[in-house]
mmCIF file of C-alpha atoms in Angstrom:
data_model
loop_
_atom_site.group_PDB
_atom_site.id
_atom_site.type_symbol
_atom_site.label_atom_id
_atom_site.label_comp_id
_atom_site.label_asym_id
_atom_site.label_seq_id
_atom_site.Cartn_x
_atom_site.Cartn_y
_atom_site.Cartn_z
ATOM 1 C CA UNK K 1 0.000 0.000 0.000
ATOM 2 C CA UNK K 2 1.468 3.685 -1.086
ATOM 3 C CA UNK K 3 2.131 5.777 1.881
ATOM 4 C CA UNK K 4 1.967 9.413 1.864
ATOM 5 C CA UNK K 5 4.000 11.462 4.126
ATOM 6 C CA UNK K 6 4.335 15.336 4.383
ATOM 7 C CA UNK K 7 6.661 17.564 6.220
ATOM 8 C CA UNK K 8 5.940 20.796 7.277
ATOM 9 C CA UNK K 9 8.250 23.399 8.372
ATOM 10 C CA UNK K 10 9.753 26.946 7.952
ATOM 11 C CA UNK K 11 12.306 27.847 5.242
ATOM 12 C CA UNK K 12 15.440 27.158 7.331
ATOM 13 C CA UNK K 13 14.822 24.495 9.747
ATOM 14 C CA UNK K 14 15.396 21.995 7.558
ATOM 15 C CA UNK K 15 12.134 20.727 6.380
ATOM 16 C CA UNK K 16 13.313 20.010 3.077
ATOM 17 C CA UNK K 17 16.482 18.259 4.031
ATOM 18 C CA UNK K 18 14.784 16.061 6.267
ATOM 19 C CA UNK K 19 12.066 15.096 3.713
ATOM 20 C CA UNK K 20 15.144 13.938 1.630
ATOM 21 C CA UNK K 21 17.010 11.947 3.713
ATOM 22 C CA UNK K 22 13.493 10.162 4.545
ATOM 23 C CA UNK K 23 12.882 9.690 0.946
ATOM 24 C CA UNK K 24 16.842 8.316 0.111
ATOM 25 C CA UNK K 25 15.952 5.952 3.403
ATOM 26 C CA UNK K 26 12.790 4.584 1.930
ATOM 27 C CA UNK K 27 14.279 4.417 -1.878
ATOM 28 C CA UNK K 28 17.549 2.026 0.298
ATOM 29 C CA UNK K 29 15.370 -0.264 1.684
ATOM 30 C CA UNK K 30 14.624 -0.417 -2.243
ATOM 31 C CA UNK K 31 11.245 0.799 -2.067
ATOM 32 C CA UNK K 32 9.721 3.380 -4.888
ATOM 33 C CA UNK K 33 9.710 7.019 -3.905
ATOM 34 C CA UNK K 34 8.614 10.437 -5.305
ATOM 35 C CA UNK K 35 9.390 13.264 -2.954
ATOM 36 C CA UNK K 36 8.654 17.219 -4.086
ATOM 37 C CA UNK K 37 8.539 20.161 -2.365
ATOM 38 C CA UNK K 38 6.095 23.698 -2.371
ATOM 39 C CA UNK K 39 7.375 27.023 -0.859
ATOM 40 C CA UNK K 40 5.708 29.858 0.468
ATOM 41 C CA UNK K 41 7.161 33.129 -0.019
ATOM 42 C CA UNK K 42 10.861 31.652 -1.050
ATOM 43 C CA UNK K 43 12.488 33.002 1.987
ATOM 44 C CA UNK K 44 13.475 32.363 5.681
ATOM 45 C CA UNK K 45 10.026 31.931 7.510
ATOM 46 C CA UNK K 46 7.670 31.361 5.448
ATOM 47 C CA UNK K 47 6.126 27.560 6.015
ATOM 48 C CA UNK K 48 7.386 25.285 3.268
ATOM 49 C CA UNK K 49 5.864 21.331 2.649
ATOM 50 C CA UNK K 50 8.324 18.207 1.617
ATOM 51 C CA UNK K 51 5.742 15.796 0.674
ATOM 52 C CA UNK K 52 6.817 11.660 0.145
ATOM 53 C CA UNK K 53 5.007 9.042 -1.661
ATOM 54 C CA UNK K 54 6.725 5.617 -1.472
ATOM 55 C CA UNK K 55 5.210 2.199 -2.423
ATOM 56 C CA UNK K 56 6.622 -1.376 -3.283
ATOM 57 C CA UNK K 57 5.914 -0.439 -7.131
ATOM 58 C CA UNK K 58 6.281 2.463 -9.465
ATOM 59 C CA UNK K 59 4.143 5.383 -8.274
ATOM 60 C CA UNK K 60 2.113 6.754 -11.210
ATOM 61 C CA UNK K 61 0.176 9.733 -8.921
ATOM 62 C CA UNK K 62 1.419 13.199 -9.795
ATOM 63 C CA UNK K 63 -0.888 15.389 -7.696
ATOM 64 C CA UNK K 64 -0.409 16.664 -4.463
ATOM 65 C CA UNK K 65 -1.045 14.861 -1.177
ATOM 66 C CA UNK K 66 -4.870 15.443 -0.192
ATOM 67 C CA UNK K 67 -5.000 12.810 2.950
ATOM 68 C CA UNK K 68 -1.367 11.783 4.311
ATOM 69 C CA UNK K 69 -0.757 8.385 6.515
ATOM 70 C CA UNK K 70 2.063 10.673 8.286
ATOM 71 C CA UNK K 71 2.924 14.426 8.679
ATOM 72 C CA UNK K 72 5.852 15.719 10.345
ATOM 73 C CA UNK K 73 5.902 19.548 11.852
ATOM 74 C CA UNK K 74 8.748 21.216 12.673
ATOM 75 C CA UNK K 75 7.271 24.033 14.440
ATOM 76 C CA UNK K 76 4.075 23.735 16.890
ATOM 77 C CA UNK K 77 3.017 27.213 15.663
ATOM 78 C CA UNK K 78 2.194 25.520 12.255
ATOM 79 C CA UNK K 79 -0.550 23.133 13.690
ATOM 80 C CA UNK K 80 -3.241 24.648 11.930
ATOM 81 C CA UNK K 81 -6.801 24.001 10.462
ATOM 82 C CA UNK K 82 -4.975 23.956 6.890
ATOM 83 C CA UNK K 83 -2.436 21.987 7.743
ATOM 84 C CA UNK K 84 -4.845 19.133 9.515
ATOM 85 C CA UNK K 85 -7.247 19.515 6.513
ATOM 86 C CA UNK K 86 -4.621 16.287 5.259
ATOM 87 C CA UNK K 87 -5.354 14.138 7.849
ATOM 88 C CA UNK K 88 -7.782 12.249 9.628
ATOM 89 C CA UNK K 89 -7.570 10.299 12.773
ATOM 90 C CA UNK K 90 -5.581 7.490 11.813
ATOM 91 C CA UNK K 91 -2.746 9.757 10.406
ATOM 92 C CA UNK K 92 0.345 9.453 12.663
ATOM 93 C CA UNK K 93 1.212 13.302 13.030
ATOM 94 C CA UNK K 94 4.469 14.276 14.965
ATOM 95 C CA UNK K 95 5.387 17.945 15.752
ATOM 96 C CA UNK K 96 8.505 19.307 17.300
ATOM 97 C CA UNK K 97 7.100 20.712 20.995
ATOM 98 C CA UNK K 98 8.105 20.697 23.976
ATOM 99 C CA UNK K 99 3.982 21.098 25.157
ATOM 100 C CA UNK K 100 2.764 17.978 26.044
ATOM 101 C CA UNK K 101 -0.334 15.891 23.546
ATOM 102 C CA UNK K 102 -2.738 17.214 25.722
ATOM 103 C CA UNK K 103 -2.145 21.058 24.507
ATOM 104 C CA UNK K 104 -3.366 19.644 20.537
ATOM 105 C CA UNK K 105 -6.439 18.185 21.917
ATOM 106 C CA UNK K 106 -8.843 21.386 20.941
ATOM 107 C CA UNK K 107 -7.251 20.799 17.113
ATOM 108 C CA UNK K 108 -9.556 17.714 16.838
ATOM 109 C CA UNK K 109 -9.228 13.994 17.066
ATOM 110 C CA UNK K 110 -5.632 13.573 15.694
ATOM 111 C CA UNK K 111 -3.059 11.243 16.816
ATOM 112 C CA UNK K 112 -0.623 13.954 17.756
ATOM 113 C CA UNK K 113 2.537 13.467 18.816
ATOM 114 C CA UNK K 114 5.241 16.066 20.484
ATOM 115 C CA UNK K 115 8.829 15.347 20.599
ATOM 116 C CA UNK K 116 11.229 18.474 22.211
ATOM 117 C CA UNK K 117 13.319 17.858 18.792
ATOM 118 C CA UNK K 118 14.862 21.192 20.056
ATOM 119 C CA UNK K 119 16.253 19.526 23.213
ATOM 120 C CA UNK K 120 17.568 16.329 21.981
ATOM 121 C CA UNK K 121 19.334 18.440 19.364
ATOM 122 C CA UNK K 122 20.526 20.525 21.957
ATOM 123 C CA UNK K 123 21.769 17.926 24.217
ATOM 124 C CA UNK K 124 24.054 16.467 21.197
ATOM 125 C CA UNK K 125 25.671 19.966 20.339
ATOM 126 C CA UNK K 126 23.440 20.429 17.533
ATOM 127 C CA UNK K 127 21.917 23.785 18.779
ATOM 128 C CA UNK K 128 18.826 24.717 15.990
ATOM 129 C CA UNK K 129 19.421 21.939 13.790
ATOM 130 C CA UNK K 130 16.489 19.470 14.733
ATOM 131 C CA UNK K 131 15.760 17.755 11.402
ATOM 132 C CA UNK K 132 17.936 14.224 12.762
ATOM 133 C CA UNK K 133 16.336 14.290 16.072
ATOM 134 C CA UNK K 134 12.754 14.420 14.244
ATOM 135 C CA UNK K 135 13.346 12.396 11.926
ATOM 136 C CA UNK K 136 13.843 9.769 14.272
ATOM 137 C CA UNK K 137 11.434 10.350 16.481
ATOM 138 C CA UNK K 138 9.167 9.983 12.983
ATOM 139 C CA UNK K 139 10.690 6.331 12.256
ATOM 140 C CA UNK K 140 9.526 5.131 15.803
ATOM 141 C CA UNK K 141 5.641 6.399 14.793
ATOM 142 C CA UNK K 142 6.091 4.923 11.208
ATOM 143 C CA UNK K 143 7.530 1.774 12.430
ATOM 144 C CA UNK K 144 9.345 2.659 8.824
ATOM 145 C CA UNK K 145 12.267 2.799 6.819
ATOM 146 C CA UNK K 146 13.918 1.262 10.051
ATOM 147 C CA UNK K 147 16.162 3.157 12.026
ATOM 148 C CA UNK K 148 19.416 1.657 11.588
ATOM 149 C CA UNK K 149 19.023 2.579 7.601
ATOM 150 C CA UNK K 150 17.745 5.985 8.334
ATOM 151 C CA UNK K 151 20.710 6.397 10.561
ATOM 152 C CA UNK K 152 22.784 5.278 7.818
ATOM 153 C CA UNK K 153 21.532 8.012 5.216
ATOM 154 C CA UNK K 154 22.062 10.687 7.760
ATOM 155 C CA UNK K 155 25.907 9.637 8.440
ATOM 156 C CA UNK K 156 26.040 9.477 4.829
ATOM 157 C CA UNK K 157 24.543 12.926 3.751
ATOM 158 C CA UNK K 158 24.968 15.136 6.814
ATOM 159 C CA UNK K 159 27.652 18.104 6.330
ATOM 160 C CA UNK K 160 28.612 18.056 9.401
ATOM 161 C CA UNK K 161 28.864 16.946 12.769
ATOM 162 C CA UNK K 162 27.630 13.244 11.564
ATOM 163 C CA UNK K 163 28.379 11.388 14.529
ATOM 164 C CA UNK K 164 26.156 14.116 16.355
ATOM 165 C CA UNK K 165 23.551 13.848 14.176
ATOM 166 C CA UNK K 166 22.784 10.117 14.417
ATOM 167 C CA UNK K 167 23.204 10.403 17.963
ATOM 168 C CA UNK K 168 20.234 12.737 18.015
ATOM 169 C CA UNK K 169 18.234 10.807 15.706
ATOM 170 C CA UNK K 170 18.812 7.827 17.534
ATOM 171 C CA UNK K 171 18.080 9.169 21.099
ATOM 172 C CA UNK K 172 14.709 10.391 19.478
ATOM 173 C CA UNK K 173 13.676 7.403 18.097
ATOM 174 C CA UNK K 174 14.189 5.273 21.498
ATOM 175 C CA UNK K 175 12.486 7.793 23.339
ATOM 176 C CA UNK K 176 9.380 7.397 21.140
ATOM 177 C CA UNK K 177 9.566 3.692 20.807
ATOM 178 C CA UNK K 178 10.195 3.599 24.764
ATOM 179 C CA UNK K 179 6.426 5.621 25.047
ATOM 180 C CA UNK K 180 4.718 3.812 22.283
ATOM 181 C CA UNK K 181 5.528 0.511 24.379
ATOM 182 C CA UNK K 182 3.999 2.706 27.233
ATOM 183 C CA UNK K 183 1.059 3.442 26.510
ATOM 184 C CA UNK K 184 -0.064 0.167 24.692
ATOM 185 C CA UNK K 185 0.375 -1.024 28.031
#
């Protein structure tokens, strides 16, 4: 079954970057994938949309993403009407927060998930750059591409401070396994 994921962030933050190294981790585990990209204004700010299809077969779709199976938001300010209007309440949505779920329950019945992507970055030298730790913390909701070959892309791709980086996106995605084993209990 195709999956449909979008990312939403703000030009800067690494949106697009982290759509990309999801999409490269899907297409290694030698899955299909078509990943574009919309901007707002083209400049620092403005909310800008990675969105990822990726199925076992070619994809033949070439609109944009009306209902997604996942969304990622980088900033909790984002979590609006329009961006919810592509998803329903089985769609895994995780935003970077440090509010716990309880603050998104008056956005409707979503499956909302916060992760303080700012802290874990923080806490592996990283300072603003929280695409890693989100992206991990993404993979444990997904249950997909797999960690270890997510963490692999990053290493590969990342500028800088690579060893950081996986860190982060590791320490993320035990964090959210660790309370997804929670509360099915």
């Amino acid at each position: 079954m195709m999956q449909e994921i979008l990312i939403l962030g703000r030009g800067g933050q690494g949106a697009q970057t982290a759509g990309n190294l999801l999409a490269r981790s899907f297409f290694e585990k030698g899955q299909f994938v078509q990943t574009f990209a919309t901007y707002g204004g083209a400049r620092r700010g403005t909310p800008v949309t990675s969105s990822i299809r990726v199925d076992d077969s070619p994809i033949q779709v070439r609109c944009n993403i009306e209902l997604a199976n996942a969304m990622l938001c980088f900033d909790d300010s984002l979590m609006d009407q329009a961006f919810l209007a592509n998803a329903d309440n089985k769609t895994a949505i995780v935003v970077n927060s440090a509010r716990p779920a309880e603050y998104f329950a008056d956005l409707g019945d979503y499956k909302i998930v916060p992760v303080n992507g700012r802290h874990i970055a923080k806490s592996h030298g990283m300072g603003k750059v929280i695409n890693s730790a989100l992206l991990g913390a993404f993979v444990a909701i997904m249950g997909q591409p797999g960690i270890d070959v997510l963490c692999e892309v990053i290493e590969q791709n990342a500028p800088t401070k690579k060893q950081e980086n996986v860190a982060a996106c590791r320490e993320a995605f035990e964090l959210l396994s660790a309370s997804c084993v929670e509360n099915s209990k």
